[in-house]
Coordinates of C-alpha atoms in Angstrom, one line a residue:
M8 CA -29.2 -31.0 214.3
I9 CA -30.9 -28.2 216.3
F10 CA -27.6 -27.5 218.1
L11 CA -25.6 -27.4 214.8
T12 CA -28.2 -25.0 213.3
T13 CA -27.8 -22.7 216.3
I14 CA -24.1 -22.6 215.8
I15 CA -24.4 -21.8 212.2
M16 CA -26.9 -19.0 212.9
V17 CA -24.7 -17.6 215.6
L18 CA -21.7 -17.6 213.4
G19 CA -23.7 -16.2 210.5
V20 CA -24.8 -13.3 212.6
S21 CA -21.6 -12.6 214.4
S22 CA -18.9 -13.3 211.8
P23 CA -19.1 -9.9 210.0
A24 CA -19.6 -8.0 213.2
Y25 CA -16.1 -7.8 214.5
N26 CA -14.0 -8.3 211.4
C27 CA -11.3 -5.8 212.3
T28 CA -7.9 -4.6 211.1
T29 CA -4.9 -4.2 213.4
T30 CA -1.2 -3.2 213.1
I31 CA 2.0 -3.0 215.0
T32 CA 4.8 -0.5 214.3
G33 CA 8.2 -1.5 215.9
R34 CA 10.2 1.1 217.8
D35 CA 12.7 1.5 215.0
A36 CA 10.0 1.8 212.4
S37 CA 8.2 4.7 214.2
A38 CA 9.2 8.3 213.8
D39 CA 9.7 9.0 217.5
G40 CA 10.8 5.6 218.7
S41 CA 7.5 4.5 220.2
V42 CA 6.0 1.1 219.7
M43 CA 2.5 1.6 218.2
V44 CA -0.5 -0.7 218.1
S45 CA -3.6 0.2 216.0
H46 CA -7.0 -1.3 215.8
T47 CA -10.4 -0.7 214.1
D48 CA -13.3 -2.4 215.8
D49 CA -15.5 -3.1 212.7
G50 CA -18.8 -4.0 214.3
M51 CA -22.2 -2.7 214.8
G52 CA -22.6 -3.3 218.5
D53 CA -21.2 -1.9 221.7
A54 CA -18.9 1.1 220.9
R55 CA -18.3 2.2 224.4
V56 CA -14.7 2.8 225.5
V57 CA -14.6 2.3 229.3
Y58 CA -12.1 3.2 232.0
V59 CA -11.4 0.3 234.4
P60 CA -9.7 1.6 237.5
A61 CA -6.8 -0.1 239.4
M62 CA -8.2 -2.2 242.2
D63 CA -7.1 -4.1 245.3
H64 CA -8.6 -7.5 246.0
P65 CA -8.9 -9.5 249.3
E66 CA -6.8 -12.6 249.6
G67 CA -8.5 -15.7 248.2
S68 CA -11.0 -13.8 246.1
L69 CA -12.0 -15.0 242.6
R70 CA -12.2 -13.1 239.3
P71 CA -15.3 -13.8 237.2
V72 CA -14.7 -14.6 233.5
F73 CA -17.7 -13.4 231.4
Y74 CA -18.9 -14.4 228.0
D75 CA -18.6 -11.5 225.5
N76 CA -20.7 -10.6 222.5
A77 CA -17.6 -10.2 220.5
A78 CA -17.0 -13.9 220.6
M79 CA -20.1 -15.5 219.0
G80 CA -22.7 -12.8 218.9
Y81 CA -25.2 -12.0 221.6
L82 CA -26.2 -15.1 223.7
P83 CA -28.9 -14.1 226.2
Q84 CA -28.2 -16.9 228.6
W85 CA -24.9 -15.2 229.6
G86 CA -26.5 -11.8 230.5
G87 CA -25.7 -8.4 229.2
S88 CA -27.6 -7.3 226.1
Q89 CA -27.2 -6.8 222.3
T90 CA -26.0 -3.2 222.9
H91 CA -23.9 -3.7 226.1
R92 CA -21.2 -6.3 226.2
L93 CA -20.8 -6.5 230.0
V94 CA -23.1 -5.6 232.8
T95 CA -21.3 -6.0 236.1
D96 CA -20.1 -4.1 239.2
T97 CA -16.8 -5.9 239.3
R98 CA -15.0 -3.7 236.7
G99 CA -15.6 -0.2 238.1
P100 CA -18.5 2.2 237.3
G101 CA -18.2 2.1 233.5
Y102 CA -19.8 -1.4 233.3
R103 CA -22.7 -0.7 235.7
V104 CA -25.8 -0.5 233.4
N105 CA -29.2 0.1 235.0
N106 CA -32.2 -2.0 234.1
E107 CA -30.2 -4.7 232.2
T108 CA -29.6 -8.3 233.0
P109 CA -26.2 -8.8 234.8
S110 CA -23.6 -10.7 233.0
V111 CA -23.3 -14.4 234.1
P112 CA -19.8 -15.7 234.6
L113 CA -18.7 -18.7 232.6
G114 CA -16.3 -19.4 235.4
Y115 CA -13.7 -18.0 237.8
I116 CA -10.0 -17.8 238.1
P117 CA -7.9 -16.9 241.2
Q118 CA -7.8 -13.1 241.6
V119 CA -4.5 -11.3 242.3
A120 CA -4.0 -8.8 245.1
H121 CA -3.8 -5.8 242.8
T122 CA -5.0 -5.2 239.2
Y123 CA -3.8 -2.3 237.0
A124 CA -6.0 0.4 235.5
Y125 CA -6.7 0.1 231.8
I126 CA -8.9 1.4 229.0
D127 CA -11.2 -1.2 227.7
A128 CA -13.7 -1.7 224.9
N129 CA -14.8 -4.9 223.0
Y130 CA -11.2 -5.9 223.7
G131 CA -8.7 -4.5 226.1
I132 CA -6.8 -1.4 224.7
M133 CA -4.0 -0.3 227.0
N134 CA -3.0 -0.3 230.7
E135 CA -1.3 2.1 233.0
H136 CA 2.1 0.4 232.4
Q137 CA 2.0 1.0 228.6
V138 CA 1.0 -2.6 227.7
S139 CA -1.0 -2.2 224.6
I140 CA -3.4 -4.5 222.6
G141 CA -5.0 -4.7 219.2
E142 CA -7.3 -7.4 217.7
C143 CA -8.8 -9.0 214.7
T144 CA -11.0 -12.0 214.3
D145 CA -9.8 -15.0 212.2
K146 CA -11.5 -18.0 210.6
A147 CA -10.2 -21.2 212.2
K148 CA -11.1 -24.7 211.3
V149 CA -13.0 -25.2 214.5
H150 CA -15.1 -22.6 216.4
P151 CA -16.1 -24.2 219.8
M152 CA -19.0 -22.8 221.8
P153 CA -18.4 -21.7 225.5
E154 CA -19.0 -24.2 228.2
P155 CA -18.5 -23.7 232.0
G156 CA -15.8 -25.9 233.4
K157 CA -14.4 -26.7 229.9
R158 CA -14.0 -23.5 227.8
I159 CA -14.4 -20.2 229.5
F160 CA -11.9 -17.9 227.7
Y161 CA -12.2 -15.9 224.5
S162 CA -9.7 -13.3 223.4
S163 CA -11.7 -10.4 224.8
E164 CA -11.5 -11.6 228.4
L165 CA -7.9 -12.8 227.8
S166 CA -6.9 -9.3 226.8
R167 CA -8.5 -7.8 229.9
V168 CA -6.8 -10.2 232.3
A169 CA -3.5 -9.5 230.5
L170 CA -3.9 -5.8 231.0
E171 CA -5.0 -6.2 234.6
R172 CA -1.9 -8.2 235.5
S173 CA 1.0 -7.5 233.0
R174 CA 3.8 -4.9 233.0
T175 CA 5.3 -6.2 229.7
A176 CA 4.1 -7.6 226.4
R177 CA 6.0 -10.9 227.1
E178 CA 4.3 -11.3 230.4
A179 CA 0.9 -10.7 228.8
V180 CA 1.6 -13.3 226.0
K181 CA 2.7 -16.0 228.4
L182 CA -0.2 -15.3 230.8
M183 CA -2.8 -15.6 228.0
G184 CA -1.2 -18.8 226.8
E185 CA -1.3 -20.3 230.3
L186 CA -5.0 -19.3 230.7
I187 CA -5.9 -21.0 227.4
D188 CA -4.0 -24.1 228.5
T189 CA -5.7 -24.2 231.9
Y190 CA -9.2 -23.0 231.4
G191 CA -9.9 -23.7 227.7
Y192 CA -10.7 -21.5 224.7
Y193 CA -13.9 -21.0 222.7
G194 CA -15.0 -19.0 219.8
T195 CA -13.4 -17.9 216.5
G196 CA -9.8 -17.9 215.7
E197 CA -8.2 -14.7 217.0
T198 CA -5.2 -12.4 216.6
L199 CA -4.1 -10.2 219.5
L200 CA -1.3 -7.7 219.0
V201 CA 0.6 -7.1 222.3
A202 CA 3.2 -4.4 222.8
D203 CA 5.1 -2.4 225.4
P204 CA 7.6 0.4 225.1
Q205 CA 10.3 -2.1 224.0
E206 CA 8.7 -4.6 221.6
G207 CA 5.6 -5.9 219.9
W208 CA 4.2 -9.5 219.6
V209 CA 1.6 -11.2 217.5
F210 CA -0.4 -13.7 219.5
E211 CA -2.8 -16.0 217.6
M212 CA -5.1 -18.6 219.0
A213 CA -7.8 -21.1 218.1
G214 CA -9.9 -24.0 219.3
Y215 CA -9.3 -27.3 217.7
D216 CA -12.1 -29.6 219.0
M217 CA -15.8 -28.8 219.7
N218 CA -15.4 -30.6 223.1
G219 CA -11.9 -29.6 223.8
T220 CA -10.7 -28.3 227.2
D221 CA -7.8 -26.2 226.1
G222 CA -6.8 -24.6 222.8
V223 CA -3.7 -23.9 220.6
W224 CA -1.8 -20.7 220.3
V225 CA 1.4 -19.2 219.0
A226 CA 3.2 -15.9 219.4
Q227 CA 5.8 -14.3 217.2
R228 CA 7.8 -11.1 217.9
V229 CA 7.6 -8.3 215.3
P230 CA 11.0 -7.0 214.3
D231 CA 11.9 -3.6 215.8
D232 CA 12.1 -2.1 212.3
G233 CA 8.9 -3.8 211.1
F234 CA 5.4 -2.9 210.3
F235 CA 2.9 -5.7 210.8
V236 CA -0.8 -5.9 209.7
A237 CA -3.5 -8.5 210.3
A238 CA -7.0 -8.4 208.7
N239 CA -9.1 -11.4 209.7
Q240 CA -6.8 -14.1 208.7
F241 CA -4.0 -15.8 210.7
R242 CA -0.6 -14.2 209.8
I243 CA 1.9 -16.4 211.5
R244 CA 3.2 -19.1 209.2
D245 CA 6.0 -21.6 209.9
I246 CA 6.6 -22.7 213.5
R247 CA 10.3 -22.9 214.1
K248 CA 11.3 -24.8 217.3
D249 CA 14.6 -23.0 217.8
D250 CA 13.3 -19.4 217.1
K251 CA 13.9 -17.2 220.1
D252 CA 11.3 -14.8 218.7
M253 CA 8.5 -17.4 218.8
I254 CA 6.5 -19.0 221.6
Y255 CA 3.7 -21.6 221.3
S256 CA 1.5 -24.0 223.1
A257 CA 3.0 -27.3 224.1
N258 CA 0.3 -29.2 222.2
I259 CA 0.6 -27.4 218.9
F260 CA 2.4 -30.2 217.0
D261 CA 0.6 -33.2 218.5
V262 CA -2.9 -31.7 217.9
A263 CA -2.1 -31.0 214.3
R264 CA -0.7 -34.5 213.7
T265 CA -3.6 -36.2 215.6
K266 CA -6.2 -34.3 213.7
G267 CA -4.6 -35.2 210.4
W268 CA -4.0 -31.5 209.5
W269 CA -0.2 -31.8 209.3
Q270 CA 2.4 -34.4 208.5
P271 CA 5.9 -33.6 209.9
E272 CA 7.6 -35.3 207.0
K273 CA 6.1 -32.7 204.6
G274 CA 7.9 -29.8 206.3
L275 CA 7.4 -27.1 209.0
L276 CA 4.0 -26.6 210.5
D277 CA 2.3 -23.7 208.8
W278 CA 0.1 -22.2 211.5
A279 CA -2.1 -20.2 209.2
E280 CA -2.8 -23.1 206.9
V281 CA -3.0 -25.9 209.5
Y282 CA -5.2 -24.2 212.0
G283 CA -6.8 -21.5 209.8
D284 CA -9.5 -21.8 207.2
G285 CA -8.6 -19.1 204.8
E286 CA -10.2 -15.7 204.5
F287 CA -13.5 -14.6 205.9
H288 CA -16.5 -14.3 203.5
H289 CA -14.7 -14.2 200.1
P290 CA -11.3 -14.0 198.3
Y291 CA -9.4 -10.8 199.1
Y292 CA -11.6 -9.9 202.1
S293 CA -8.4 -10.1 204.2
L294 CA -5.6 -10.2 201.7
R295 CA -6.5 -7.0 200.0
R296 CA -6.2 -5.1 203.2
V297 CA -2.9 -6.7 204.0
W298 CA -1.7 -5.8 200.5
R299 CA -2.9 -2.2 200.8
A300 CA -1.6 -1.5 204.3
Q301 CA 1.9 -2.9 203.5
S302 CA 1.9 -1.1 200.2
L303 CA 1.1 2.2 201.9
A304 CA 3.8 1.7 204.5
A305 CA 6.4 0.4 201.9
P306 CA 5.4 1.4 198.4
S307 CA 8.9 0.6 197.1
L308 CA 8.2 -3.2 197.5
N309 CA 5.7 -3.0 194.6
L310 CA 3.7 -5.8 196.2
L311 CA 1.3 -7.8 194.0
A312 CA -2.4 -7.1 194.4
W313 CA -3.4 -10.5 192.8
V314 CA -2.2 -13.8 194.3
D315 CA -2.7 -17.5 193.8
G316 CA -4.8 -18.3 196.8
P317 CA -5.6 -17.6 200.5
F318 CA -2.3 -18.9 201.8
T319 CA -0.1 -16.9 199.6
R320 CA 3.5 -16.1 200.6
A321 CA 3.4 -12.8 198.6
Y322 CA 3.0 -10.7 201.7
P323 CA 5.8 -10.8 204.4
F324 CA 5.1 -11.2 208.1
A325 CA 6.3 -7.6 208.5
V326 CA 7.7 -5.0 206.2
T327 CA 10.2 -2.2 206.8
P328 CA 8.5 1.1 206.1
D329 CA 10.0 3.4 203.4
Q330 CA 9.8 6.2 205.9
K331 CA 9.3 6.0 209.6
L332 CA 5.7 6.2 210.7
T333 CA 3.8 8.6 212.9
P334 CA 0.5 7.9 214.6
Q335 CA -1.1 10.1 211.9
D336 CA 0.5 7.9 209.2
V337 CA -0.8 4.7 210.8
F338 CA -4.3 6.1 211.1
A339 CA -4.2 7.3 207.5
I340 CA -3.8 3.7 206.5
H341 CA -7.0 2.8 208.4
R342 CA -8.8 5.7 206.6
D343 CA -8.0 4.3 203.2
N344 CA -10.7 3.3 200.7
Y345 CA -8.1 2.2 198.0
E346 CA -8.1 5.7 196.6
G347 CA -5.8 6.0 193.6
T348 CA -5.7 2.2 192.9
E349 CA -7.6 0.0 190.5
F350 CA -9.9 -0.9 193.5
D351 CA -10.8 2.8 194.3
L352 CA -14.2 2.7 196.0
T353 CA -14.8 6.4 195.5
K354 CA -15.0 5.7 191.7
G355 CA -17.5 3.9 189.5
L356 CA -21.3 3.4 189.4
A357 CA -21.4 1.8 192.8
A358 CA -20.0 4.9 194.4
G359 CA -22.9 6.9 193.0
P360 CA -22.7 10.4 191.6
F361 CA -20.8 11.8 194.6
G362 CA -18.0 9.3 195.3
N363 CA -19.4 7.4 198.3
P364 CA -16.9 4.7 199.2
N365 CA -19.2 2.8 201.5
R366 CA -20.5 -0.6 200.3
F367 CA -23.2 -2.1 202.4
E368 CA -23.0 -5.8 203.0
G369 CA -25.9 -8.2 202.6
G370 CA -26.7 -11.8 202.4
A371 CA -28.5 -13.9 199.8
E372 CA -31.9 -12.3 200.8
S373 CA -30.7 -9.0 199.3
T374 CA -30.6 -10.5 195.8
M375 CA -34.1 -12.0 195.5
N376 CA -35.6 -12.3 192.1
K377 CA -38.9 -10.9 191.0
E378 CA -40.8 -14.0 192.3
G379 CA -39.4 -13.5 195.8
S380 CA -37.1 -16.6 195.8
L381 CA -33.4 -16.4 196.2
S382 CA -31.6 -15.5 193.0
D383 CA -28.4 -17.0 191.7
L384 CA -26.7 -13.6 191.6
E385 CA -23.2 -13.9 192.9
G386 CA -20.5 -11.3 193.6
D387 CA -18.8 -9.2 196.2
F388 CA -17.5 -5.7 196.7
E389 CA -13.9 -5.0 197.8
R390 CA -13.6 -4.8 201.5
P391 CA -11.6 -1.6 202.5
L392 CA -9.5 -0.8 205.5
N393 CA -12.0 2.0 206.3
I394 CA -15.5 0.5 206.6
Y395 CA -18.9 2.0 207.4
R396 CA -19.7 -0.3 210.3
C397 CA -16.6 0.5 212.4
A398 CA -17.5 1.3 216.0
Y399 CA -14.2 2.9 217.0
A400 CA -10.5 3.0 216.1
Y401 CA -7.3 3.9 217.8
V402 CA -3.5 4.1 217.6
N403 CA -1.7 3.4 220.9
Q404 CA 1.8 4.7 221.6
S405 CA 4.1 3.1 224.2
R406 CA 7.2 5.4 224.7
R407 CA 10.1 4.0 226.7
W408 CA 11.8 7.4 227.3
L409 CA 8.8 8.7 229.3
P410 CA 7.3 7.5 232.7
D411 CA 4.3 5.2 232.4
L412 CA 1.9 8.0 233.5
V413 CA 2.8 10.0 230.4
G414 CA 4.3 7.5 228.1
G415 CA 1.2 5.4 227.3
V416 CA -1.3 7.3 225.2
V417 CA -4.3 6.1 223.3
W418 CA -5.2 8.1 220.2
Y419 CA -8.9 7.3 219.9
G420 CA -11.3 8.0 217.1
A421 CA -15.1 7.4 217.4
D422 CA -16.9 5.5 214.7
R423 CA -15.2 4.9 211.3
P424 CA -11.7 6.2 210.7
A425 CA -12.4 8.3 207.6
T426 CA -14.8 10.6 209.4
S427 CA -13.4 10.5 213.0
V428 CA -11.0 12.7 214.9
L429 CA -8.0 11.4 216.9
M430 CA -8.1 12.5 220.5
P431 CA -5.6 11.5 223.2
F432 CA -6.3 9.6 226.4
Y433 CA -3.9 8.4 229.1
P434 CA -4.6 5.0 230.7
A435 CA -2.6 6.0 233.8
G436 CA -4.7 9.2 234.2
Q437 CA -8.0 9.8 236.1
G438 CA -10.4 8.2 233.7
L439 CA -12.3 9.0 230.5
P440 CA -15.0 11.6 229.6
D441 CA -18.6 10.3 230.1
S442 CA -19.3 10.9 226.4
V443 CA -17.0 8.1 225.2
Q444 CA -18.3 5.7 227.8
T445 CA -21.9 6.3 226.8
M446 CA -23.5 4.6 223.8
D447 CA -26.5 2.5 222.8
V448 CA -26.9 1.7 219.1
L449 CA -30.7 1.6 219.6
T450 CA -30.8 5.0 221.1
F451 CA -30.2 8.5 219.6
D452 CA -28.2 9.9 222.5
R453 CA -26.9 13.5 222.3
N454 CA -24.6 12.7 225.3
S455 CA -22.7 10.0 223.3
M456 CA -19.5 10.8 221.4
W457 CA -20.2 7.8 219.2
T458 CA -23.6 9.0 218.3
A459 CA -22.3 12.4 217.2
F460 CA -19.7 10.9 214.9
N461 CA -21.9 8.1 213.6
Y462 CA -24.6 10.7 212.8
V463 CA -22.3 12.9 210.8
A464 CA -20.8 9.9 209.0
N465 CA -24.2 8.6 207.9
Y466 CA -25.4 12.0 206.8
A467 CA -22.2 12.5 204.8
M468 CA -23.1 9.6 202.5
L469 CA -25.8 11.8 200.9
K470 CA -23.2 13.9 199.1
Y471 CA -19.9 12.3 200.2
E472 CA -17.3 14.0 198.0
Y473 CA -18.6 17.4 199.1
M474 CA -19.2 16.8 202.8
I475 CA -16.0 14.9 203.4
Q476 CA -14.1 18.1 202.6
D477 CA -16.0 19.9 205.5
I478 CA -15.3 16.9 207.7
R479 CA -11.6 16.8 206.9
A480 CA -11.2 20.5 207.6
E481 CA -12.5 19.9 211.2
Q482 CA -10.3 16.7 211.5
N483 CA -7.2 18.6 210.5
R484 CA -8.0 21.5 212.9
F485 CA -8.4 19.3 215.9
E486 CA -5.7 16.8 215.1
S487 CA -3.1 19.4 214.3
R488 CA -3.8 21.2 217.5
A489 CA -3.7 18.0 219.6
F490 CA -0.4 16.7 218.1
G491 CA 1.0 20.2 218.2
S492 CA 0.3 20.8 221.9
Q493 CA 1.0 17.2 223.1
Q494 CA 4.7 17.7 223.8
G495 CA 4.2 20.8 225.9
V496 CA 1.4 19.3 228.0
E497 CA 3.4 16.1 228.6
A498 CA 6.5 18.1 229.6
K499 CA 4.5 19.8 232.3
A500 CA 3.2 16.5 233.6
V501 CA 6.8 15.1 233.7
N502 CA 8.0 18.1 235.7
L503 CA 5.2 17.5 238.2
L504 CA 6.2 13.9 238.5
E505 CA 9.8 14.8 239.1
D506 CA 8.6 17.2 241.8
G507 CA 6.8 14.3 243.5
K508 CA 3.3 15.6 242.5
K509 CA 1.9 12.5 240.8
E510 CA -1.8 13.3 241.5
K511 CA -1.3 16.8 240.1
A512 CA 0.3 15.3 237.0
K513 CA -2.7 12.9 236.6
A514 CA -5.1 15.8 237.0
L515 CA -3.3 17.9 234.4
L516 CA -3.4 15.1 231.8
S517 CA -7.0 14.3 232.5
Q518 CA -8.1 18.0 232.4
Y519 CA -6.3 18.4 229.1
T520 CA -7.8 15.3 227.4
K521 CA -11.3 15.9 228.8
G522 CA -11.2 19.5 227.7
N523 CA -10.1 18.5 224.2
A524 CA -12.7 15.7 223.9
D525 CA -15.5 18.0 225.2
E526 CA -14.6 20.6 222.6
I527 CA -14.5 18.0 219.8
F528 CA -17.8 16.5 221.0
E529 CA -19.6 19.9 220.9
A530 CA -18.0 20.8 217.5
W531 CA -19.2 17.5 216.0
W532 CA -22.8 18.2 216.9
D533 CA -22.3 21.7 215.4
L534 CA -20.9 20.1 212.3
S535 CA -24.0 17.9 211.9
T536 CA -26.2 21.0 211.8
H537 CA -23.8 22.8 209.5
L538 CA -23.9 20.0 207.0
Y539 CA -27.6 19.9 207.2
V540 CA -28.0 23.6 206.4
K541 CA -25.2 23.8 203.9
Y542 CA -26.4 20.8 201.8
N543 CA -30.1 21.0 202.4
D544 CA -32.3 19.6 199.6
G545 CA -29.2 18.7 197.5
Y546 CA -28.1 22.3 197.1
I547 CA -25.2 24.2 198.5
N548 CA -26.5 27.0 200.7
T549 CA -24.2 29.8 202.0
E550 CA -24.7 33.3 203.2
D551 CA -23.7 34.6 199.8
Q552 CA -26.3 32.5 197.9
I553 CA -28.8 29.8 198.8
A554 CA -29.9 27.0 196.6
Q555 CA -26.7 26.8 194.5
P556 CA -27.4 23.8 192.2
V557 CA -25.1 20.8 192.3
F558 CA -26.1 18.5 189.4
Y559 CA -25.0 15.0 188.7
P560 CA -21.8 14.3 186.8
A561 CA -22.2 13.5 183.1
W562 CA -20.7 10.0 183.3
W563 CA -23.2 9.0 185.9
L564 CA -26.1 10.5 184.0
K565 CA -25.2 8.5 181.0
A566 CA -24.8 5.3 183.0
V567 CA -28.3 5.6 184.6
G568 CA -30.2 6.4 181.4
Y569 CA -30.6 10.2 181.9
E570 CA -30.5 10.6 178.1
D571 CA -33.6 8.4 177.8
G572 CA -35.6 10.8 179.8
P573 CA -38.7 12.7 178.6
T574 CA -37.0 15.3 176.3
S575 CA -39.8 15.2 173.7
Y576 CA -43.4 14.2 173.4
G577 CA -42.6 11.2 171.2
N578 CA -42.3 7.7 172.7
P579 CA -38.6 6.6 172.1
S580 CA -39.7 2.9 172.3
G581 CA -42.3 3.3 169.6
N582 CA -44.9 1.7 171.9
N583 CA -48.1 3.5 172.8

């Protein structure tokens, strides 16, 4: 009973922490022919983005496999901390954290002679050979706990091993499947999107028994002209044995039949329904985001916003965009708060007088009655693509017409998409700025990129519809410059490569991305002080005039009882 309670507590704490959204854009669906993967890491935890260098390893060495907070929340017996997912000297300098408990391996696997450089975060992001990964957590029927010798892999460490060892998406998918089969899987259900310059795959996995020693998994290729989105619910449906665009674990049918979850005589095995358990938290927590993302990419489909249940067939596996997508288009999807729809979170009383789209989440304790006991108040807010608790977001591009050093680029945005700025980083370059590798949610750190963006995003909630205009002006300034200058910088790097000057090409890209990031970093702290001065005490303050009043809109005043205020000496209630 105590063990069961612990599991429930862990899942209760961790389940909203990494409920992300992720997309793939096929090469024929993108404006420039790249394969794109995007991801929002929607959790209040470790927002560091870390560079892991390429490494050579002695023959016979072992690679440690660590527990990760992203799996089931912070479990102190496996080391690390609430704010730092890994503490180890085995992954380069980025994961060396002073004065914290070293991470404890769940187990080991044989190491390879050489591992590739990659950019890492709560899940692997992209490696030097343009293999790219995105992620979202899914609700499975069974969420086993980690156990050395039986279940040592979760999707986070799977993604890292894949980036360390794979040159193609197919290699990465097959490797992760083999690791699950051999070393066991624990934690929540998971979706990993895996891409390279040629193609993109959806790889979904789950445990199926609390004492199991393996797991189940399936992968499906995204059509080259397709746009795919996942949002905390399995998206692969019917398993077709003769489909060349589908790979799955050897046990997928036997497990489902043995568990009584599927009867072959009733038709094809529906992965999402057989191994999944619907949506996280409440109806439309996942499906609304799938509907919105697909509708933004392909509005001509006129997709239905209301469906008959969690396993609806209303939303295709992938859609063909009405117009080919750019990285900016994909990130605009992640910045969305349902603006212009019936679910618009910038409208209504819950948005307050100044159109704040952020809706804080809470449990039953947030709806106590006057006597202090839990009330029977039930309800939920819409869950948007853009959410206040996002730690970081990105759009990766894998470009087949460019050498790996230049072709793989991560367009990274700190904190939530709506208030972040996309900045480019190259996994095959010389590393990342210290500012993006520095973060502690319990520390106000002026050396942290995340802190700067999170601070501005939080402050903007005071008068959102006004401050977001200032923020967007800075977004547009920096993003327009970065996308405008990218081709010229990359052309110089390619010329250096053609002249045999690889290290100079790396240095050029790294100097460019570091300089750009440093300027944005400084500008965002400047923006924080600008917003403070301009909107101090609820006014608008400029050099032309200070204390310009900004009163509340009439509709909101009516809704909150402004007209019942003290406008005369009489008591409107008639009571003394």
